[in-house]
Short mmCIF file of C-alpha atoms in Angstrom, two decimals:
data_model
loop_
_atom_site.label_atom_id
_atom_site.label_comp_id
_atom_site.label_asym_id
_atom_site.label_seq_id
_atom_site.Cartn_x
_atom_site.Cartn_y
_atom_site.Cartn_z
CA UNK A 78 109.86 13.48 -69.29
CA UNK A 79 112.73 11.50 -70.43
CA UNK A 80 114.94 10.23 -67.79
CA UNK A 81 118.50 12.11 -68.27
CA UNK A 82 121.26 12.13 -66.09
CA UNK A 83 125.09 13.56 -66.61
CA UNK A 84 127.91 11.15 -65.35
CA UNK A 85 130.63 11.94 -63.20
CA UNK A 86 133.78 9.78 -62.64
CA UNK A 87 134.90 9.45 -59.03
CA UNK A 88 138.01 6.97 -58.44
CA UNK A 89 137.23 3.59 -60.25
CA UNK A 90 135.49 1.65 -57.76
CA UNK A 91 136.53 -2.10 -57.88
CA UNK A 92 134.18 -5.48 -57.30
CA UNK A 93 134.52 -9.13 -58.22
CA UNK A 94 131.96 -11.17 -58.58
CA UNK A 95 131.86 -15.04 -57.70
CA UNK A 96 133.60 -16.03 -61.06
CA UNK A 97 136.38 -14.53 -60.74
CA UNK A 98 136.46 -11.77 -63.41
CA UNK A 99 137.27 -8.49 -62.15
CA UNK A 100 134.86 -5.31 -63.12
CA UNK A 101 135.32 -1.67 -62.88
CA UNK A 102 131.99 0.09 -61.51
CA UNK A 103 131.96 4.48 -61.71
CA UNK A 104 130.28 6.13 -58.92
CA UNK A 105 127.26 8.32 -60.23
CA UNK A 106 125.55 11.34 -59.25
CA UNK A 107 122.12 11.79 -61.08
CA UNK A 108 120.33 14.99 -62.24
CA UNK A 109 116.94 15.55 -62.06
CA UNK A 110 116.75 13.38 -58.86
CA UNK A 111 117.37 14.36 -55.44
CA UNK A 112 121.55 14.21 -55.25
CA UNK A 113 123.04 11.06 -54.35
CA UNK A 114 125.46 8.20 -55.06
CA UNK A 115 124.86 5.23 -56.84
CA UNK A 116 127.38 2.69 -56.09
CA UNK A 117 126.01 -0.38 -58.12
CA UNK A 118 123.16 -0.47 -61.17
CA UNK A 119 121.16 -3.55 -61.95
CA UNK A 120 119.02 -3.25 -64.74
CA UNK A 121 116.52 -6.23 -65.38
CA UNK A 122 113.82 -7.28 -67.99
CA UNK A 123 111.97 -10.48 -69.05
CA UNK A 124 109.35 -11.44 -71.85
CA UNK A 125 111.64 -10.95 -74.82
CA UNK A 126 110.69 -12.01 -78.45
CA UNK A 127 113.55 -12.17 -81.10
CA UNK A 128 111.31 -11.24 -83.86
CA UNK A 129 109.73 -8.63 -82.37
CA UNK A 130 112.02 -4.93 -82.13
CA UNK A 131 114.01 -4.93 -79.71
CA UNK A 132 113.70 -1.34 -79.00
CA UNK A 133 114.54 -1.07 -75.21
CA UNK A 134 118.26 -1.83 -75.09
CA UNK A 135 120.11 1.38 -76.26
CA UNK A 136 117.79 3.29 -73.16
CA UNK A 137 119.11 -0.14 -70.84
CA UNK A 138 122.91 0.60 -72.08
CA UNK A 139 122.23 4.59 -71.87
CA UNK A 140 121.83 4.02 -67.73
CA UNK A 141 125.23 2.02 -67.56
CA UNK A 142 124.27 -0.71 -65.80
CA UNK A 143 126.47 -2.64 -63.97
CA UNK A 144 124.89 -6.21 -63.89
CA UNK A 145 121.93 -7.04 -65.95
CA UNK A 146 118.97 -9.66 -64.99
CA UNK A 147 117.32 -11.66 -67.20
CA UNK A 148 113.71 -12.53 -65.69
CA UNK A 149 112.70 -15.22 -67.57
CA UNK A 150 110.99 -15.33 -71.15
CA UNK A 151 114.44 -14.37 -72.70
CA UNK A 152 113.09 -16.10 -75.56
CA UNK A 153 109.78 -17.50 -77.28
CA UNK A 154 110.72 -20.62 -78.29
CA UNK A 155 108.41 -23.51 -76.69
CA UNK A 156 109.69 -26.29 -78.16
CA UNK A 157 111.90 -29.46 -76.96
CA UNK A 158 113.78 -29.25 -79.76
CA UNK A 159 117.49 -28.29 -78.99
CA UNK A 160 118.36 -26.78 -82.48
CA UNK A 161 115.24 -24.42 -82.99
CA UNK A 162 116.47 -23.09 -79.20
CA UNK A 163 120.27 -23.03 -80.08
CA UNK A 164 118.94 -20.60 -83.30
CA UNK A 165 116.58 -18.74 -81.42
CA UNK A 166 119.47 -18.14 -78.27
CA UNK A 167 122.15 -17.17 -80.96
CA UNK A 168 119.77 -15.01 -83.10
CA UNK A 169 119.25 -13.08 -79.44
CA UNK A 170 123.09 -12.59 -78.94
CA UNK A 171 123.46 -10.95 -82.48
CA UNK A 172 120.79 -8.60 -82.12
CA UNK A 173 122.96 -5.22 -82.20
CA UNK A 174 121.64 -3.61 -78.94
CA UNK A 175 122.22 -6.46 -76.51
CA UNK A 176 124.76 -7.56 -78.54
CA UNK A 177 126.54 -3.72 -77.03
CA UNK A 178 125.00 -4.61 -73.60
CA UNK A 179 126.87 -8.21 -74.04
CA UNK A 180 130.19 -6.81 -74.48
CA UNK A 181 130.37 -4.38 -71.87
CA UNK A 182 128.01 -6.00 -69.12
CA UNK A 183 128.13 -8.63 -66.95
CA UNK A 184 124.72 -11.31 -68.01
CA UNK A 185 123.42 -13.52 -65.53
CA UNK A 186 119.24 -14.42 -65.08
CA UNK A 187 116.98 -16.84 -65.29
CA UNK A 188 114.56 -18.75 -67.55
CA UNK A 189 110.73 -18.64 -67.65
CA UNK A 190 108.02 -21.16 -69.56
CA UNK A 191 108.59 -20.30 -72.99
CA UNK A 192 112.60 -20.54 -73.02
CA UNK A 193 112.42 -23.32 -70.66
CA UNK A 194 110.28 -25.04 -73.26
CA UNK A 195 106.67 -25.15 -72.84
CA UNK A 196 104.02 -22.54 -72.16
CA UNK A 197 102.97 -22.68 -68.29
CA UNK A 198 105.33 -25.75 -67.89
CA UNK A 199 106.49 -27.68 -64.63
CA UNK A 200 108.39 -30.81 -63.72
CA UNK A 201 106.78 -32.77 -65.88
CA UNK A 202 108.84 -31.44 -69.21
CA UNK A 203 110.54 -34.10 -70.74
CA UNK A 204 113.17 -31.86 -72.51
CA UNK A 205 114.12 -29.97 -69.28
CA UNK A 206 117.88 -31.50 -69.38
CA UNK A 207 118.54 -30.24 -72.77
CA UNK A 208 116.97 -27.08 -72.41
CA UNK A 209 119.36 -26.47 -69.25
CA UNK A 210 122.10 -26.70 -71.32
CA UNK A 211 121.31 -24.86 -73.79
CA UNK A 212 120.19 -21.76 -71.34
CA UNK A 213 123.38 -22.09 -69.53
CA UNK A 214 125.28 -21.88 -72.98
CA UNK A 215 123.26 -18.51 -73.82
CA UNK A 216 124.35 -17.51 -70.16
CA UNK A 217 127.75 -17.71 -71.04
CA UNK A 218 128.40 -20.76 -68.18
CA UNK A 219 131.56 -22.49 -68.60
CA UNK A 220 131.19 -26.27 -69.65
CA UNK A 221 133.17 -27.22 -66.63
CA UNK A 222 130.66 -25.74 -63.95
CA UNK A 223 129.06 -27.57 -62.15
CA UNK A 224 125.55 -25.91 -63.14
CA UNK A 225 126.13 -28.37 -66.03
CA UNK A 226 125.61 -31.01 -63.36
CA UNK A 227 122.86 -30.04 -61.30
CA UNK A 228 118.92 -30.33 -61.46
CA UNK A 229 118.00 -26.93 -62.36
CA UNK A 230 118.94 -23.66 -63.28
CA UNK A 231 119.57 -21.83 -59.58
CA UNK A 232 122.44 -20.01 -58.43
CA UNK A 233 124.42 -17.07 -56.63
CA UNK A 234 126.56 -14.39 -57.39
CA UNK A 235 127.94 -11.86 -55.24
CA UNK A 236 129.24 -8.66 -56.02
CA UNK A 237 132.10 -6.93 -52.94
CA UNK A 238 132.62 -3.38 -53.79
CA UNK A 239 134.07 -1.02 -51.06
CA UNK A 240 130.91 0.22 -49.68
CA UNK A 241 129.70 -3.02 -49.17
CA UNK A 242 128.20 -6.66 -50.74
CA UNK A 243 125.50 -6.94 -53.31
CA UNK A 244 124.33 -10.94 -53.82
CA UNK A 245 121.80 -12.22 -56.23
CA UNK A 246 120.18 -15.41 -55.59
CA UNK A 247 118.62 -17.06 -58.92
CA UNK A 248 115.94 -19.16 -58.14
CA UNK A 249 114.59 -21.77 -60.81
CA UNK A 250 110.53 -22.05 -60.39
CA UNK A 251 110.23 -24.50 -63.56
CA UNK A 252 112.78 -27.71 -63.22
CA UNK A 253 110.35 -28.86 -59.61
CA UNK A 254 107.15 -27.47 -60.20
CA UNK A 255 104.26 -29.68 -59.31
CA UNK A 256 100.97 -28.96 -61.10
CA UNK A 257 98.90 -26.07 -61.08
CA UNK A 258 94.99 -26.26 -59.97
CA UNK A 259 92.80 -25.02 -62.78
CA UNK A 260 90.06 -22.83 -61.69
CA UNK A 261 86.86 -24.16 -63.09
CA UNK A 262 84.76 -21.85 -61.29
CA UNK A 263 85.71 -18.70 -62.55
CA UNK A 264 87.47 -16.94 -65.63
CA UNK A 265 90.67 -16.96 -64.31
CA UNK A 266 93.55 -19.28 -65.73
CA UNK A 267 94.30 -21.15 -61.81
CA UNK A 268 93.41 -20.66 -58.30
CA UNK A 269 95.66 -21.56 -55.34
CA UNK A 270 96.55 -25.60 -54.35
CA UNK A 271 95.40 -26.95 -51.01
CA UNK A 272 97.70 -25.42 -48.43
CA UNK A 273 100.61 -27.22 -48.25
CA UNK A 274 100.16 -29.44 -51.16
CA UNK A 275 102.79 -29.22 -54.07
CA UNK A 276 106.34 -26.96 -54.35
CA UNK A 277 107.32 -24.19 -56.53
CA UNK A 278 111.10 -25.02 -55.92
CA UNK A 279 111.37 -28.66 -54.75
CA UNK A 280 113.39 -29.65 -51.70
CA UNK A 281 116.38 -29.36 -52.52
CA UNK A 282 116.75 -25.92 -54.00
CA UNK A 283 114.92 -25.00 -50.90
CA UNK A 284 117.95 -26.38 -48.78
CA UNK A 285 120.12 -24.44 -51.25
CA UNK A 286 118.47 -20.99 -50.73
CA UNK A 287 118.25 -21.13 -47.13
CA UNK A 288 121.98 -22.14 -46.73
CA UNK A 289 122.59 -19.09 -49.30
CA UNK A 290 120.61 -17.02 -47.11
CA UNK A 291 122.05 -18.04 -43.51
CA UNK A 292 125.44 -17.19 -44.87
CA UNK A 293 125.03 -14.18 -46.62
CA UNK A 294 126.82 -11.21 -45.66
CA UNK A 295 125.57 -9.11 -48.55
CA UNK A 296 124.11 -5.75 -47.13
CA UNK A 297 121.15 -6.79 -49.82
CA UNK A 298 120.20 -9.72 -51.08
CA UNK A 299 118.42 -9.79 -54.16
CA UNK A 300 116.34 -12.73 -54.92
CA UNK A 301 114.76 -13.28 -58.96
CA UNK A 302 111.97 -14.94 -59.42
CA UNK A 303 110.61 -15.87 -62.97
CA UNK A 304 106.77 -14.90 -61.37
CA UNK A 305 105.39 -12.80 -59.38
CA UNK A 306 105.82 -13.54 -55.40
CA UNK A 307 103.69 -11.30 -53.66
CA UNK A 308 100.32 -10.71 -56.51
CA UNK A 309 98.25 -13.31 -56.21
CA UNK A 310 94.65 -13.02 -56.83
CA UNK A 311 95.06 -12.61 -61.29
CA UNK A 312 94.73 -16.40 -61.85
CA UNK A 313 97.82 -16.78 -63.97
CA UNK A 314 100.92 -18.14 -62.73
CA UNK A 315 102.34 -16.64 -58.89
CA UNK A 316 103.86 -17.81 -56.06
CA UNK A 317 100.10 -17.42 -54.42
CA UNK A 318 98.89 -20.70 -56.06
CA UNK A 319 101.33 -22.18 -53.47
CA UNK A 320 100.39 -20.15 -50.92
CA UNK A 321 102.35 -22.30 -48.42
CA UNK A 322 105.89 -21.41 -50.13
CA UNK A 323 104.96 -17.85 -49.77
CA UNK A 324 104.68 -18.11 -46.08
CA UNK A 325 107.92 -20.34 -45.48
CA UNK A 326 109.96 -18.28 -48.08
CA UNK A 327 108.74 -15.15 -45.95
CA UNK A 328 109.38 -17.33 -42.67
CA UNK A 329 113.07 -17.97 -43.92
CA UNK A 330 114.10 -14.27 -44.80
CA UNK A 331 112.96 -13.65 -41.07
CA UNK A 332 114.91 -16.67 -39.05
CA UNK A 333 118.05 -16.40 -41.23
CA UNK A 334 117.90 -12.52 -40.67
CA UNK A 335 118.75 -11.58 -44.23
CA UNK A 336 119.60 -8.03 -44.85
CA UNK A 337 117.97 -5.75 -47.75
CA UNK A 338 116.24 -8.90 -49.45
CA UNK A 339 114.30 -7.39 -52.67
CA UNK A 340 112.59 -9.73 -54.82
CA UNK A 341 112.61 -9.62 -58.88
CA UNK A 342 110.25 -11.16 -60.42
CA UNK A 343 108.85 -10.90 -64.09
CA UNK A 344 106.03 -12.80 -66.70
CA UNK A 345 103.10 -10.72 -66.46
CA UNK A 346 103.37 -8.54 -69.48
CA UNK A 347 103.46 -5.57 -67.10
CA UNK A 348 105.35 -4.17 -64.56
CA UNK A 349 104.36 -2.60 -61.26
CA UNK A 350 105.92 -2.30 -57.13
CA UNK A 351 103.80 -4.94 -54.48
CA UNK A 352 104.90 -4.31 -50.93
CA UNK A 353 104.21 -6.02 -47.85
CA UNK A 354 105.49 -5.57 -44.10
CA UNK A 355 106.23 -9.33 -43.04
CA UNK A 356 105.97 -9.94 -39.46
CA UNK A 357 109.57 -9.97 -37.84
CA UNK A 358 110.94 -8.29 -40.66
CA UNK A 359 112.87 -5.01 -40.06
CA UNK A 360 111.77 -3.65 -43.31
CA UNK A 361 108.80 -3.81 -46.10
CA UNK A 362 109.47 -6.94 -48.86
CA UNK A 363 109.33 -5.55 -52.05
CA UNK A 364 108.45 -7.20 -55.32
CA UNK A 365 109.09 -5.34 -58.06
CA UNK A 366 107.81 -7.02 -61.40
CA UNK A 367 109.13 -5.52 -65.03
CA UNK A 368 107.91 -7.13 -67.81
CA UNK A 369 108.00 -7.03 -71.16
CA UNK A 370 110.97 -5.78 -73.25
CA UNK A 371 109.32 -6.07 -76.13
CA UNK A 372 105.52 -7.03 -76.13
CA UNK A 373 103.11 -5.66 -73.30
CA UNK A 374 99.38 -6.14 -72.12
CA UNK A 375 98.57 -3.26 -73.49
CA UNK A 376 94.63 -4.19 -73.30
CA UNK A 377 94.80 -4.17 -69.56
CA UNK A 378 91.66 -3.08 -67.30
CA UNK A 379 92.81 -3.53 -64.09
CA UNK A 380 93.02 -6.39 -61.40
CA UNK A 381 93.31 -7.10 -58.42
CA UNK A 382 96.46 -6.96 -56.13
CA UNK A 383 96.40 -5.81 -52.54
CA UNK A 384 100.09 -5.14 -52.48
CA UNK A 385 100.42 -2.96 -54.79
CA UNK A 386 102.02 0.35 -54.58
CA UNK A 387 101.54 3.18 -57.56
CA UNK A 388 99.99 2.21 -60.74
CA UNK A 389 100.61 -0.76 -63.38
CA UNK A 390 102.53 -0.14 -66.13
CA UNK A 391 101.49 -1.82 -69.18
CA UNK A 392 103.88 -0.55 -71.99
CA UNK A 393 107.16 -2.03 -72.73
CA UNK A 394 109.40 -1.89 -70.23
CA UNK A 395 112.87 -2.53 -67.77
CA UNK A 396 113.71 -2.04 -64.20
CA UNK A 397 116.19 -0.87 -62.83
CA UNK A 398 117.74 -0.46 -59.37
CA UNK A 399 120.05 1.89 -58.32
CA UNK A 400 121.62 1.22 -54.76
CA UNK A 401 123.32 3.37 -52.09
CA UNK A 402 125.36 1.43 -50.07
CA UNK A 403 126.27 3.79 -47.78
CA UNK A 404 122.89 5.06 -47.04
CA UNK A 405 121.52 1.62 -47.66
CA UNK A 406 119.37 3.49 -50.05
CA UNK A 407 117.78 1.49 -53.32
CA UNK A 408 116.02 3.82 -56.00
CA UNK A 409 113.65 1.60 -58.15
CA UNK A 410 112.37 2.58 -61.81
CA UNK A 411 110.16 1.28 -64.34
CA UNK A 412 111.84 2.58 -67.37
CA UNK A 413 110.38 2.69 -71.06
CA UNK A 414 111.19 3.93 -74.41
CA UNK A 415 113.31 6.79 -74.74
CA UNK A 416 113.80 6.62 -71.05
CA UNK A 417 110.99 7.72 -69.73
CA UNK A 418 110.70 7.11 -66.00
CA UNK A 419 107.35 5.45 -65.79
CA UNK A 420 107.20 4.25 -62.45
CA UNK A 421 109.11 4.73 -59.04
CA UNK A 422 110.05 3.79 -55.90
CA UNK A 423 112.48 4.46 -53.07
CA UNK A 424 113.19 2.03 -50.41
CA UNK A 425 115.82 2.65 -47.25
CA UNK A 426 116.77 -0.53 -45.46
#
């Protein structure tokens, strides 16, 4: 059944985020849904072609989202060369329906391997300094930041409303990737590196994201990753094939005692919920994967993953997050066309 809800205005609730600009947020009270009140929306969504129809962003802009994600794969360009990615960014922006989302909604995300340049690409990518720039640019990032300085793509933005703090930690798993291991035994694409051997995020966007972590006062932390964290036994591209990262990224949400961390993650050409209960960890760590907006793996016959909770969803899709600060309450959907609720989960923290 499509996914409708009626609207009603409460008091304007007020929130700033880390730049400065001020944005009004409405309280909502959904239909259809067991009652209660939605203080902040994300909506989210990765694996994005420009010539492909965009179909999904009038349902994104009918849930009135108050942030939106991008999860990497924004666009298809795989190329080092900064004009064809300057076109390909600004023929994005003047697509009509995110062109609406644009003007009303905050934009912040991350990039993936075909916007960052090249398909499955690491460290090694020669045009990784342009191709920063030129994401940051389609991000909106002012040319006096110093994002325009660092190595990488990471950041933070946090989000005070009265109820409480939403932050969103941006992680960049292309600008310090070491190499993958290709699997030459099986079908599959890779298999994991020897433990401990190689980094997903280098060193010092690990000392970044712990510091962002032990400081936090954010009643949840949400953390976007371009891949999957938690699936790791498909042979494409996951945290898993650095299966030492997974254990001290878990370790470091448990010593820095991080509240409501929920991970976002994206590139698979479908979307579906992994959940694990980490040892010293109040509560379950959830990965919730949405991808694509506009292309899916629509020939997909199952695999593997022992985290996963509900089924896969292999049409095009978004996520979206609708948290109850009070309550500490988050309501996760996989949303499609028209809609349609396609996949669901509630979390309390």
């Amino acid at each position: 059944m499509p996914f409708k809800y009626f609207i009603y205005f409460c008091l304007p609730l007020f929130f700033q985020c880390k730049t400065g600009e001020p944005i009004i947020g409405v309280s909502k009270t959904y239909k259809n849904e067991t009652s209660f009140k939605v203080d902040f929306t994300v909506a989210f969504g990765s694996c994005n072609k420009v010539e492909i129809g965009n179909r999904l962003w009038d349902d994104i802009i009918n849930h009135h989202p108050d942030l939106w994600i991008w999860g990497g794969d924004n666009i298809y360009a795989d190329t080092d060369n900064v004009n064809q990615l300057r076109q390909m960014y600004n023929d994005q922006n003047h697509i009509e329906g995110y062109s609406k989302l644009r003007s009303k909604t905050p934009i912040i995300g991350t990039w993936d391997d075909h916007d960052y340049g090249v398909n499955d690409g690491g460290a090694e990518f020669e045009g990784k300094k342009a191709s920063q720039q030129e994401f940051l640019n389609f991000m909106g990032v002012p040319q006096n930041s110093s994002r325009r300085q660092q190595n990488g793509i990471y950041t933070t933005h946090e989000y005070k409303l009265r109820e409480g703090i939403i932050k969103v930690i941006v992680l960049d798993t292309r600008y310090f990737r070491t190499p993958l291991t290709p699997d030459t035994e099986t079908k599959k694409r890779t298999k994991p590196n020897p433990y401990g051997e190689g980094t997903l995020l280098g060193e010092a966007q690990w000392r970044w994201i712990k510091k962002e972590l032990e400081m936090s006062k954010a009643d949840f932390n949400i953390i976007v990753s371009s891949i999957q964290v938690l699936s790791n036994q498909h042979g494409f591209e996951t945290w898993g094939n650095f299966p030492h990262e997974v254990d001290r990224l878990e370790k470091l949400i448990v010593d820095t005692k991080a509240a409501g961390v929920i991970l976002l993650s994206g590139d698979r050409h479908i979307a579906e919920f992994s959940r694990t209960n980490v040892n010293g960890l109040s509560y379950p760590l959830i990965d919730f994967t949405s991808s694509g907006l506009t292309h899916a793996y629509k020939a997909f016959k199952g695999e593997q993953n022992p985290y996963r909770v509900g089924e896969v969803v292999f049409t095009e899709n978004f996520g979206l997050l609708q948290f109850d600060l009070k309550h500490k309450r988050v309501v996760m959907k996989i949303i499609g066309d028209q809609g349609e609720i396609l996949g669901k989960l509630q979390q309390v923290y």
